[in-house]
Each structure stands twice: as structure tokens, then as C-alpha cells.
XYZ file of C-alpha atoms in Angstrom:
299
model
C 8.514 -10.465 -16.206
C 7.694 -14.115 -16.445
C 4.288 -14.960 -17.893
C 2.956 -17.106 -15.042
C -0.582 -18.297 -14.524
C -2.888 -15.706 -12.976
C -3.860 -18.211 -10.295
C -0.303 -18.946 -9.144
C 0.422 -17.506 -5.712
C 3.928 -17.608 -4.247
C 4.518 -18.038 -0.525
C 5.015 -14.683 1.187
C 6.293 -13.316 4.473
C 4.103 -10.454 5.641
C 4.657 -8.041 8.493
C 1.784 -6.063 9.980
C 2.225 -3.141 12.326
C -0.198 -3.827 15.177
C -1.527 -0.888 17.164
C -3.002 -1.820 20.533
C -6.220 0.076 19.849
C -9.549 -1.462 18.871
C -10.273 1.254 16.298
C -6.991 0.828 14.385
C -7.018 -2.836 13.377
C -7.442 -2.333 9.622
C -3.941 -3.621 8.752
C -4.505 -6.802 10.796
C -7.822 -7.503 9.061
C -6.279 -6.935 5.632
C -3.305 -9.163 6.471
C -5.747 -11.979 7.260
C -7.370 -11.506 3.845
C -4.198 -11.553 1.733
C -2.454 -14.350 3.652
C -2.617 -17.689 1.845
C -1.466 -21.273 2.403
C 2.057 -21.417 3.756
C 2.452 -17.643 4.152
C 3.958 -16.409 7.412
C 2.461 -13.286 8.999
C 4.415 -11.428 11.666
C 2.627 -9.105 14.066
C 5.046 -6.229 14.645
C 4.998 -3.794 17.536
C 7.670 -1.288 18.541
C 8.199 -0.578 22.229
C 10.058 2.446 23.571
C 13.539 1.638 24.753
C 13.661 0.732 28.428
C 15.121 4.057 29.573
C 12.158 5.870 28.004
C 9.527 3.717 29.702
C 10.687 4.691 33.161
C 14.152 5.516 34.505
C 13.551 3.242 37.504
C 12.142 0.278 35.560
C 13.838 -2.968 36.543
C 14.836 -5.602 33.967
C 12.178 -7.926 35.411
C 9.480 -5.272 35.010
C 10.615 -4.558 31.457
C 10.460 -8.267 30.663
C 6.920 -8.471 32.059
C 5.851 -5.510 29.922
C 7.212 -7.231 26.813
C 5.323 -10.423 27.670
C 2.097 -8.490 28.209
C 2.437 -6.608 24.916
C 3.285 -9.826 23.080
C 0.121 -11.453 24.467
C -2.001 -8.436 23.502
C -0.644 -8.402 19.936
C -1.172 -12.162 19.596
C -4.759 -11.825 20.866
C -5.585 -9.125 18.305
C -4.086 -11.217 15.513
C -6.032 -14.264 16.688
C -9.289 -12.292 16.632
C -8.627 -11.490 12.960
C -7.913 -15.140 12.125
C -4.111 -14.958 12.217
C -2.975 -17.753 14.512
C -1.161 -21.078 14.572
C 2.134 -21.982 12.960
C 1.794 -19.316 10.260
C 1.537 -16.317 12.574
C 3.796 -15.010 15.310
C 4.695 -11.809 17.142
C 7.942 -9.876 16.745
C 8.667 -6.962 19.080
C 11.211 -4.235 18.495
C 12.599 -1.420 20.608
C 13.317 2.042 19.266
C 12.897 5.682 20.174
C 11.064 6.189 16.857
C 8.277 3.801 15.805
C 8.992 4.180 12.084
C 12.668 3.341 12.626
C 11.733 0.253 14.596
C 9.238 -0.943 11.977
C 11.678 -0.326 9.126
C 14.432 -2.189 10.958
C 12.144 -5.155 11.690
C 10.989 -5.234 8.058
C 14.549 -5.422 6.765
C 15.848 -7.866 9.388
C 12.919 -10.230 8.901
C 13.198 -10.120 5.094
C 9.542 -9.203 4.641
C 7.842 -9.295 1.261
C 5.658 -6.403 2.429
C 4.897 -4.328 5.509
C 1.268 -3.459 6.305
C 0.634 -0.316 8.343
C -2.341 1.827 9.257
C -2.957 5.504 8.653
C -4.798 8.110 10.743
C -7.811 8.824 8.499
C -10.721 6.405 8.338
C -11.933 5.313 4.895
C -14.563 8.081 4.647
C -12.755 10.909 6.443
C -11.055 13.949 4.931
C -9.126 15.409 7.888
C -6.093 17.669 7.747
C -3.872 14.781 8.889
C -4.543 11.718 6.746
C -1.457 9.529 6.823
C -0.050 10.386 10.225
C 3.629 10.893 10.984
C 4.552 7.218 11.391
C 3.001 6.147 8.076
C 4.485 9.132 6.239
C 7.970 8.443 7.557
C 7.768 4.720 6.785
C 6.817 5.601 3.197
C 9.815 7.924 3.001
C 12.091 5.063 4.015
C 10.213 2.377 2.056
C 12.332 -0.467 3.503
C 10.171 -3.032 1.655
C 6.873 -2.721 -0.255
C 4.427 -0.990 2.093
C 0.645 -1.440 2.146
C -1.218 1.425 3.827
C -4.639 0.405 5.152
C -7.482 2.590 6.499
C -7.743 1.978 10.268
C -11.395 0.901 10.067
C -10.914 -1.650 7.271
C -12.719 -4.906 8.044
C -14.694 -3.570 11.010
C -18.051 -4.259 9.334
C -19.588 -5.855 6.223
C -19.493 -2.559 4.330
C -15.851 -1.912 5.263
C -14.265 -5.127 4.025
C -12.639 -6.042 0.736
C -14.410 -4.340 -2.128
C -15.590 -6.378 -5.165
C -13.721 -4.358 -7.782
C -10.297 -4.842 -9.374
C -6.758 -4.393 -8.161
C -5.727 -1.155 -9.859
C -2.078 -0.852 -10.847
C -1.209 2.800 -11.464
C 1.865 2.876 -13.685
C 3.959 5.514 -15.413
C 5.560 2.752 -17.548
C 9.053 3.539 -16.233
C 11.701 0.940 -15.419
C 11.121 1.037 -11.658
C 7.532 -0.188 -12.187
C 8.516 -3.789 -12.925
C 8.657 -4.893 -9.277
C 5.382 -3.084 -8.616
C 3.773 -4.826 -11.603
C 4.794 -8.234 -10.247
C 3.438 -7.258 -6.842
C 0.106 -6.139 -8.331
C -0.190 -9.334 -10.364
C 0.382 -11.464 -7.258
C -2.199 -9.531 -5.234
C -4.710 -9.840 -8.065
C -4.333 -13.627 -7.909
C -4.476 -13.718 -4.098
C -7.598 -11.614 -3.877
C -9.200 -13.260 -6.916
C -9.798 -9.849 -8.423
C -9.068 -8.760 -12.007
C -6.099 -6.502 -12.641
C -6.762 -3.048 -14.092
C -3.811 -1.090 -15.502
C -4.117 2.692 -15.180
C -1.817 5.096 -17.016
C -2.075 8.848 -17.370
C -0.886 11.524 -19.723
C -0.613 15.267 -19.196
C -3.657 17.410 -19.903
C -3.143 20.521 -22.037
C -3.474 23.765 -20.074
C -1.400 26.185 -22.120
C -2.773 28.400 -24.872
C -6.410 27.573 -24.233
C -7.464 31.139 -25.016
C -6.097 31.200 -28.558
C -5.874 27.588 -29.776
C -9.073 26.644 -31.638
C -11.267 24.170 -29.791
C -11.097 21.679 -32.652
C -7.288 21.798 -32.623
C -7.216 21.318 -28.846
C -9.511 18.308 -29.106
C -7.247 16.854 -31.794
C -4.167 17.332 -29.591
C -5.893 15.611 -26.690
C -7.078 12.762 -28.905
C -3.547 12.255 -30.224
C -2.067 12.347 -26.716
C -4.596 9.822 -25.438
C -4.022 7.553 -28.449
C -0.266 7.699 -27.885
C -0.643 6.846 -24.201
C -3.036 4.010 -25.042
C -0.542 2.525 -27.503
C 2.343 2.807 -25.028
C 0.307 1.125 -22.297
C -0.734 -1.676 -24.643
C 2.872 -2.340 -25.682
C 4.087 -2.169 -22.086
C 1.400 -4.622 -20.954
C 2.358 -7.108 -23.667
C 6.042 -6.846 -22.782
C 5.295 -7.545 -19.109
C 2.962 -10.512 -19.526
C -0.145 -8.448 -18.762
C -1.757 -8.352 -22.191
C -5.015 -9.787 -20.830
C -5.394 -7.125 -18.151
C -7.988 -4.413 -18.677
C -6.473 -0.998 -19.386
C -7.540 2.558 -18.584
C -5.903 5.763 -19.846
C -6.653 9.135 -18.273
C -5.580 12.746 -18.736
C -4.824 15.118 -15.903
C -3.749 15.002 -12.269
C -2.786 11.374 -11.503
C -3.819 11.418 -7.842
C -7.287 12.787 -8.532
C -7.838 10.566 -11.571
C -6.708 7.343 -9.871
C -8.837 8.108 -6.809
C -11.841 8.719 -9.081
C -11.140 5.468 -10.929
C -10.846 3.531 -7.657
C -14.191 4.922 -6.513
C -15.915 4.259 -9.858
C -14.580 0.689 -9.995
C -15.149 -0.020 -6.274
C -11.509 -1.149 -6.289
C -10.250 -3.803 -3.885
C -6.932 -1.958 -3.660
C -4.477 0.243 -5.542
C -0.824 -0.571 -6.271
C 1.649 2.154 -7.208
C 5.377 2.277 -7.857
C 7.490 4.732 -5.888
C 9.240 7.560 -7.721
C 12.474 6.691 -5.877
C 12.732 10.131 -4.296
C 15.675 10.676 -2.007
C 15.206 11.566 1.680
C 15.487 15.324 1.066
C 13.178 15.234 -1.960
C 10.573 13.278 -0.002
C 10.655 15.954 2.697
C 9.907 18.643 0.103
C 7.682 16.829 -2.383
C 4.631 14.680 -1.827
C 4.835 11.672 -4.142
C 1.805 10.402 -6.035
C 2.026 7.123 -4.116
C 1.970 8.834 -0.714
C -0.981 11.019 -1.697
C -2.899 7.971 -2.914
C -2.128 6.122 0.315
C -3.381 9.095 2.318
C -6.663 9.625 0.480
C -7.898 6.316 -0.992
C -10.831 4.564 0.660
C -9.175 1.180 -0.030
C -5.714 -0.188 0.868
C -2.832 1.195 -1.209
C 0.452 -0.642 -1.840
C 3.592 1.393 -2.543
C 6.411 -0.588 -4.134
C 9.930 0.759 -4.583
């Protein structure tokens, strides 16, 4: 990774999935916050294919529907401050919304796709992500930022004052995610906090002396701290604050984000295949579902 200035911000091309509902505009509000200078922000909306809208729909009626939707998307973007030469609307057609969004993201060469989830920032419902968000994360066509639907709807629901947390397992696939986190830290003018975890010891608790267990945990934490320090230096992030935890990564990162009042969390994807993602919930997806702040998942 090149060791660039923390204040340098490269021009980006963002795509934001726009839902035509007043209570699901979080992604649009967050897109307005992270957009800078010459960035281009595309408001994306996927329409059903014409034969699904109505079997008797004429081409003229279909064209009028597209125009109406395009106006509605543009109006919502304008209300959030996304207008002018650096914002436009792109409509897609697909039987599945997630397929349409993924296709638009790839065809438009987006640097990131912003989407909403079902659960508000303070809710703990059974369905948190929603099917569209979950399926987009399975495909991960480009880096995806999952935003609570109520983000930016009031002073207390805007960008938090804390750091950008980069949750890393120090593996090779984290390099792109590290660059992404560094860029967002500069854009948001928030410090970068590196978070790395190590396994907690659960075996043999009944017969290993407490002092020996404490020593094992101390050694494990020290080893993880050293690895994180070396990794940070190698990736031009030596000045970033570091945090090492033991235990379940989802729970620990969520606790850290709450304690730090984090602006957002960035996580690298585990590169699960389609079948694996159907069977296993990745750490990144669980963070995106439960965090009270936006979460970026980078492949």
C-alpha cells in the first residue's frame, strides 16, 4: 500500500440504491456525506421488467413510468444535497432487485454501492438485513456500504463523531479493504482505528490453573498486538490507533463501535463462495446487519 497523505482523497464513483420510501433514505443521506469534490454519485433504482408490471402495458405507458420514477429518484437525491453535474439517475430492469443493482454496479464501474437494510439503527428485529441486502452482500459486485434506513433523518441519527473502525484479520484479502478504510477516514475527517481479534480460550477451563490461563491469554493478546503492529507498519498505517480483542469478532467489534461512537465500520469479506454464503453467515454480513452505524464490506 502506498503511504499517501491522510488528507488525500481520490475522486470516486458512488452508486446508491434509492428506495422510493421516505423512511428508507439512509443510503442517500450517507452518500451525500461521503461525496467530495469531483465525485459522481449515481442514484440507482431497479424496475420490474415490463411484462411483470402489467401484461397489457404499452411501450408509451412503460416509458412514462420510467420518467416518473427517474423524477422521483432525482427529487429524493436533490433533497439530500445530491444534485447538479455530479449526480444523476440510472434505472435498471430486472426480475430480482439484487441482480439489477449488481449488474448496474458492475456496468457503471462503481467504486462502491450504498444500500439500505431493513432494521433501523436502534432495532433488533428478526429480519435485520432484508433479502435484497443479504443477496447483494453474497454477490459483492463491488465494495458495498450497508446503511441503516433512518440514517440522517435527525441530528442524533447523522454521522457519529468517533473513528472509522477497520476490522481486520490481517490476511491478504484485507489490503483493498485497508485502502478503502483509509480513504473513508480522510473523507469523513475521522481517525482510523484498527481492530484485530484473537481466539479466546474455552477448553480445559475446569482443570487449567487460573494463573496459567491468564498467562496464556496474555501471551495470545501480546502476539496479536505484535502482529497488528507489524501489519500496520507494512501497510502505511503505523500512525493509526490499534485495538486488540479476544473472543467473538462480531460481538467485540459491535461493542467497540458503540464504545467509540464510531462513524462507520469497514470489514474485508472472507471471499466465501455462493454455496458457502448460503450456509454460513460471514462476520461482515453480521456486522452490517447489527451495527448502529454504516458498515462497508470490501471483497
